Amino acid sequence: MTTSDRLDTTSGRPEGASEQFGAAELDVASTNAKVVRKATVAGAIGSFVEWYDYGIYGLLVTYLAINIMGGAEAGNLFLTNVGFLVSFLARPFGSVICGYLGDRIGRKSLLATLLVLISAATAAIGLIPSHAVIGVGAPVLLVLLRILQGFSAGGEVAGAMSFVGEYAPDARRNYMMSFIAVGSFIALMFGSAFSAVLITTLGDDAMTSWAWRVPFLLAVPLGYVGFYIRRRLEETPHFVALREQKTVARNPLREALTSPRHLKAIALTIFLPALNGPGYYLLFVYMPTYLKTSLGAHNFSMLRALTVTSFSLVAIAVCIPLMARLSDRIGRKPVLTGSAVAMAAVSYPMFRLITTGEFALACIGTVVMAVAFSGHAAVVHTALAEMFPTSVRYSAYSIGFSISTIIFGGSAPLLMTDLIKSTGSNLIPAFASILTALITLVSIAFLRETKGRPLATS
C-alpha cells in the first residue's frame, strides 16, 4: 500500500471517503495545510542560507581575490573562481553520502545538520586571515572550507526539494516547491543589496580592508534560524509510510544505480537542468563580476553591477510562483519547453544590450532573461523529484543533479572568464545560454509528464 493509497493528498481525507465530512475532518485538513506551509517555509529558509553563501562568494569575488589570493590581477581572479568550482567538485561526494543517509534514516534531522555545516563553513570564510598575514595558508583554508560547503550543499538541494515535495498536495506540489527556488534568488538579492549597502556606506577601501568579511559572518544567525525551524518539523509522511510498511531501502544507492529505470532517470536528471548553469550562475552569480571586469570598471562599478543584478532578481522572484502555478495547471513539460525556447531566443539580443555598457540597457537585458528563465527555475526541480520513488528519491536525485551542476554550473564562471579572455568576445555567455537551452529542450522530449500525479513510493 502506497502513501497515495492511504491519503488523498489534495484534501487530507482517506480515498473513497464521503465528500461531506465533519468538523473533525476539517480540523485535520486545516492541520495538514499548516504542516505543509511549515515544511515549505523550512525548505525556503534552508535554500536561502545555502544560496546566500554561493551568492556572496560570486558577488565578492574581487575582494576575495585581493585578500585571499594576494591581488585582483586576472590570474588571482582565475584562482578565486577555481575556489568557486572546487565546492561543486565536492558536491557528488556529499550527494552520495547524504542521499544514502536521507533514504535510510529520513530527511528531517539530516537537513538540519547540513544547514549547520553550510552556515558554519560560510562564516569561517569571513574569519580567514589575509594572504599578507599567512601567505599560501589563506587560499588553502578557502579551498578546504569550500569543499565543506560543497559537500553539505550536495545533500541539501535534493533533500530540501524532496522534503517539501513529500509534504505538498499533488495538485499544488510545484507551487509549494517553487518557494525553495524563490528562497535561493531572494538570498542572492539580499546578498546583492547587503553588499551594495556596505560598499555605499563604507566605501571600496573599507570593503577591501575588512568589510568584505561581514556578509560571510552573517551566515551564523541565518543558519541558526533555519536550523531551529527545521528541527521543529516532523518527518515527511511519505518516508513515515515507508517505515510503517518496513519498505525503507536497505541500500538505496545500490538500488538506484543497479536499476535500468532509475539509471535512465538519473541520466535525465543530469541533462534536463543544463540550462540551470548559465541561467543561474551566469545571469545572477557571475553577472556582477562580468559587468565590472569584462565590460570595464569605467562602465560598471561594483555598486552599479550589483544594482543591475538586483533588478533581475526581483523579476525572477516574482515570476517563479506564477510559472509554478501554471505548471500545476497545464503540466511540467509545456512550461519547461517554453522557458528553454525563450532563453534560446533572447540570450543573444539581450547580451548585446548588456555589452553596450549602458546601465538602463543592461537592466532591460538581464530582466528579460530572468523572466525567460523563470519557467525553468520554477519547474525543473519538481520534475526531477517526481521522477523517483520515495525509497531512492534523495539518493538518485542528489547524484544526478550534482553531476549536472559540475558540468553546467560550477565551471561556468571559470570557463566564461577564460573564454572571454582567449576569444576577446564578451558574448560568450550568450552562446553558452543558447547551447544549454538546446540541451534542455532535447532532454524534455524524454521527460514523462507528472503533473497532479501522486509521488511513487517504491
PDB file of N, CA and C in Angstrom, residues 336-380:
ATOM      1  N   LEU A 336       8.492  24.043 -19.079  1.00  0.00           N
ATOM      2  CA  LEU A 336       9.930  23.858 -19.305  1.00  0.00           C
ATOM      3  C   LEU A 336      10.299  24.133 -20.763  1.00  0.00           C
ATOM      4  N   THR A 337       9.471  23.660 -21.673  1.00  0.00           N
ATOM      5  CA  THR A 337       9.724  23.884 -23.101  1.00  0.00           C
ATOM      6  C   THR A 337       9.678  25.362 -23.437  1.00  0.00           C
ATOM      7  N   GLY A 338       8.647  26.051 -22.960  1.00  0.00           N
ATOM      8  CA  GLY A 338       8.522  27.475 -23.240  1.00  0.00           C
ATOM      9  C   GLY A 338       9.701  28.271 -22.715  1.00  0.00           C
ATOM     10  N   SER A 339      10.181  27.921 -21.528  1.00  0.00           N
ATOM     11  CA  SER A 339      11.311  28.632 -20.935  1.00  0.00           C
ATOM     12  C   SER A 339      12.593  28.389 -21.727  1.00  0.00           C
ATOM     13  N   ALA A 340      12.835  27.142 -22.127  1.00  0.00           N
ATOM     14  CA  ALA A 340      14.048  26.835 -22.889  1.00  0.00           C
ATOM     15  C   ALA A 340      14.037  27.539 -24.242  1.00  0.00           C
ATOM     16  N   VAL A 341      12.891  27.535 -24.914  1.00  0.00           N
ATOM     17  CA  VAL A 341      12.772  28.233 -26.207  1.00  0.00           C
ATOM     18  C   VAL A 341      12.996  29.728 -26.022  1.00  0.00           C
ATOM     19  N   ALA A 342      12.408  30.291 -24.968  1.00  0.00           N
ATOM     20  CA  ALA A 342      12.559  31.724 -24.714  1.00  0.00           C
ATOM     21  C   ALA A 342      14.018  32.091 -24.445  1.00  0.00           C
ATOM     22  N   MET A 343      14.710  31.263 -23.655  1.00  0.00           N
ATOM     23  CA  MET A 343      16.119  31.548 -23.368  1.00  0.00           C
ATOM     24  C   MET A 343      16.983  31.455 -24.624  1.00  0.00           C
ATOM     25  N   ALA A 344      16.707  30.459 -25.464  1.00  0.00           N
ATOM     26  CA  ALA A 344      17.455  30.334 -26.712  1.00  0.00           C
ATOM     27  C   ALA A 344      17.223  31.543 -27.617  1.00  0.00           C
ATOM     28  N   ALA A 345      16.001  32.080 -27.581  1.00  0.00           N
ATOM     29  CA  ALA A 345      15.647  33.191 -28.474  1.00  0.00           C
ATOM     30  C   ALA A 345      16.182  34.535 -27.988  1.00  0.00           C
ATOM     31  N   VAL A 346      16.179  34.756 -26.666  1.00  0.00           N
ATOM     32  CA  VAL A 346      16.506  36.108 -26.185  1.00  0.00           C
ATOM     33  C   VAL A 346      17.953  36.265 -25.728  1.00  0.00           C
ATOM     34  N   SER A 347      18.696  35.188 -25.525  1.00  0.00           N
ATOM     35  CA  SER A 347      20.034  35.297 -24.937  1.00  0.00           C
ATOM     36  C   SER A 347      20.958  36.204 -25.754  1.00  0.00           C
ATOM     37  N   TYR A 348      21.035  35.966 -27.061  1.00  0.00           N
ATOM     38  CA  TYR A 348      21.969  36.771 -27.865  1.00  0.00           C
ATOM     39  C   TYR A 348      21.569  38.245 -27.914  1.00  0.00           C
ATOM     40  N   PRO A 349      20.323  38.579 -28.262  1.00  0.00           N
ATOM     41  CA  PRO A 349      19.983  40.010 -28.303  1.00  0.00           C
ATOM     42  C   PRO A 349      20.067  40.692 -26.940  1.00  0.00           C
ATOM     43  N   MET A 350      19.750  39.980 -25.867  1.00  0.00           N
ATOM     44  CA  MET A 350      19.818  40.611 -24.550  1.00  0.00           C
ATOM     45  C   MET A 350      21.263  40.821 -24.098  1.00  0.00           C
ATOM     46  N   PHE A 351      22.142  39.886 -24.422  1.00  0.00           N
ATOM     47  CA  PHE A 351      23.551  40.104 -24.096  1.00  0.00           C
ATOM     48  C   PHE A 351      24.145  41.213 -24.955  1.00  0.00           C
ATOM     49  N   ARG A 352      23.620  41.395 -26.144  1.00  0.00           N
ATOM     50  CA  ARG A 352      24.048  42.544 -26.956  1.00  0.00           C
ATOM     51  C   ARG A 352      23.706  43.845 -26.240  1.00  0.00           C
ATOM     52  N   LEU A 353      22.520  43.889 -25.621  1.00  0.00           N
ATOM     53  CA  LEU A 353      22.150  45.075 -24.860  1.00  0.00           C
ATOM     54  C   LEU A 353      23.073  45.250 -23.650  1.00  0.00           C
ATOM     55  N   ILE A 354      23.352  44.148 -22.964  1.00  0.00           N
ATOM     56  CA  ILE A 354      24.187  44.219 -21.768  1.00  0.00           C
ATOM     57  C   ILE A 354      25.589  44.730 -22.113  1.00  0.00           C
ATOM     58  N   THR A 355      26.135  44.248 -23.218  1.00  0.00           N
ATOM     59  CA  THR A 355      27.518  44.601 -23.574  1.00  0.00           C
ATOM     60  C   THR A 355      27.659  46.008 -24.140  1.00  0.00           C
ATOM     61  N   THR A 356      26.563  46.744 -24.295  1.00  0.00           N
ATOM     62  CA  THR A 356      26.685  48.151 -24.697  1.00  0.00           C
ATOM     63  C   THR A 356      27.344  48.968 -23.601  1.00  0.00           C
ATOM     64  N   GLY A 357      27.274  48.466 -22.359  1.00  0.00           N
ATOM     65  CA  GLY A 357      27.839  49.212 -21.240  1.00  0.00           C
ATOM     66  C   GLY A 357      26.900  50.256 -20.679  1.00  0.00           C
ATOM     67  N   GLU A 358      25.696  50.368 -21.255  1.00  0.00           N
ATOM     68  CA  GLU A 358      24.707  51.327 -20.764  1.00  0.00           C
ATOM     69  C   GLU A 358      23.905  50.694 -19.622  1.00  0.00           C
ATOM     70  N   PHE A 359      23.787  51.421 -18.533  1.00  0.00           N
ATOM     71  CA  PHE A 359      23.124  50.895 -17.331  1.00  0.00           C
ATOM     72  C   PHE A 359      21.684  50.477 -17.615  1.00  0.00           C
ATOM     73  N   ALA A 360      20.909  51.353 -18.250  1.00  0.00           N
ATOM     74  CA  ALA A 360      19.489  51.063 -18.492  1.00  0.00           C
ATOM     75  C   ALA A 360      19.318  49.862 -19.412  1.00  0.00           C
ATOM     76  N   LEU A 361      20.131  49.789 -20.463  1.00  0.00           N
ATOM     77  CA  LEU A 361      20.030  48.672 -21.395  1.00  0.00           C
ATOM     78  C   LEU A 361      20.448  47.356 -20.736  1.00  0.00           C
ATOM     79  N   ALA A 362      21.446  47.430 -19.862  1.00  0.00           N
ATOM     80  CA  ALA A 362      21.868  46.227 -19.137  1.00  0.00           C
ATOM     81  C   ALA A 362      20.743  45.736 -18.216  1.00  0.00           C
ATOM     82  N   CYS A 363      20.034  46.663 -17.592  1.00  0.00           N
ATOM     83  CA  CYS A 363      18.902  46.290 -16.732  1.00  0.00           C
ATOM     84  C   CYS A 363      17.815  45.601 -17.553  1.00  0.00           C
ATOM     85  N   ILE A 364      17.511  46.158 -18.718  1.00  0.00           N
ATOM     86  CA  ILE A 364      16.495  45.554 -19.594  1.00  0.00           C
ATOM     87  C   ILE A 364      16.923  44.146 -20.004  1.00  0.00           C
ATOM     88  N   GLY A 365      18.182  44.011 -20.426  1.00  0.00           N
ATOM     89  CA  GLY A 365      18.687  42.717 -20.879  1.00  0.00           C
ATOM     90  C   GLY A 365      18.613  41.650 -19.808  1.00  0.00           C
ATOM     91  N   THR A 366      19.039  41.978 -18.592  1.00  0.00           N
ATOM     92  CA  THR A 366      19.039  40.974 -17.521  1.00  0.00           C
ATOM     93  C   THR A 366      17.620  40.646 -17.051  1.00  0.00           C
ATOM     94  N   VAL A 367      16.747  41.639 -17.026  1.00  0.00           N
ATOM     95  CA  VAL A 367      15.361  41.391 -16.585  1.00  0.00           C
ATOM     96  C   VAL A 367      14.633  40.503 -17.585  1.00  0.00           C
ATOM     97  N   VAL A 368      14.795  40.760 -18.878  1.00  0.00           N
ATOM     98  CA  VAL A 368      14.144  39.936 -19.899  1.00  0.00           C
ATOM     99  C   VAL A 368      14.626  38.485 -19.798  1.00  0.00           C
ATOM    100  N   MET A 369      15.927  38.303 -19.605  1.00  0.00           N
ATOM    101  CA  MET A 369      16.452  36.943 -19.476  1.00  0.00           C
ATOM    102  C   MET A 369      15.969  36.276 -18.191  1.00  0.00           C
ATOM    103  N   ALA A 370      15.829  37.047 -17.120  1.00  0.00           N
ATOM    104  CA  ALA A 370      15.327  36.489 -15.867  1.00  0.00           C
ATOM    105  C   ALA A 370      13.898  35.983 -16.029  1.00  0.00           C
ATOM    106  N   VAL A 371      13.069  36.755 -16.715  1.00  0.00           N
ATOM    107  CA  VAL A 371      11.685  36.334 -16.953  1.00  0.00           C
ATOM    108  C   VAL A 371      11.655  35.084 -17.820  1.00  0.00           C
ATOM    109  N   ALA A 372      12.503  35.043 -18.855  1.00  0.00           N
ATOM    110  CA  ALA A 372      12.563  33.865 -19.732  1.00  0.00           C
ATOM    111  C   ALA A 372      13.014  32.626 -18.966  1.00  0.00           C
ATOM    112  N   PHE A 373      13.942  32.807 -18.049  1.00  0.00           N
ATOM    113  CA  PHE A 373      14.497  31.686 -17.292  1.00  0.00           C
ATOM    114  C   PHE A 373      13.574  31.226 -16.164  1.00  0.00           C
ATOM    115  N   SER A 374      12.632  32.062 -15.747  1.00  0.00           N
ATOM    116  CA  SER A 374      11.815  31.773 -14.563  1.00  0.00           C
ATOM    117  C   SER A 374      11.014  30.477 -14.684  1.00  0.00           C
ATOM    118  N   GLY A 375      10.545  30.147 -15.892  1.00  0.00           N
ATOM    119  CA  GLY A 375       9.796  28.904 -16.066  1.00  0.00           C
ATOM    120  C   GLY A 375      10.643  27.682 -15.764  1.00  0.00           C
ATOM    121  N   HIS A 376      11.892  27.714 -16.195  1.00  0.00           N
ATOM    122  CA  HIS A 376      12.803  26.596 -15.911  1.00  0.00           C
ATOM    123  C   HIS A 376      13.097  26.525 -14.421  1.00  0.00           C
ATOM    124  N   ALA A 377      13.445  27.675 -13.821  1.00  0.00           N
ATOM    125  CA  ALA A 377      13.779  27.705 -12.394  1.00  0.00           C
ATOM    126  C   ALA A 377      12.618  27.239 -11.525  1.00  0.00           C
ATOM    127  N   ALA A 378      11.393  27.543 -11.957  1.00  0.00           N
ATOM    128  CA  ALA A 378      10.210  27.198 -11.164  1.00  0.00           C
ATOM    129  C   ALA A 378       9.878  25.721 -11.214  1.00  0.00           C
ATOM    130  N   VAL A 379      10.167  25.065 -12.331  1.00  0.00           N
ATOM    131  CA  VAL A 379       9.611  23.727 -12.588  1.00  0.00           C
ATOM    132  C   VAL A 379      10.637  22.608 -12.517  1.00  0.00           C
ATOM    133  N   VAL A 380      11.884  22.879 -12.862  1.00  0.00           N
ATOM    134  CA  VAL A 380      12.831  21.788 -13.105  1.00  0.00           C
ATOM    135  C   VAL A 380      13.007  20.884 -11.882  1.00  0.00           C
TER     136      VAL A 380
END
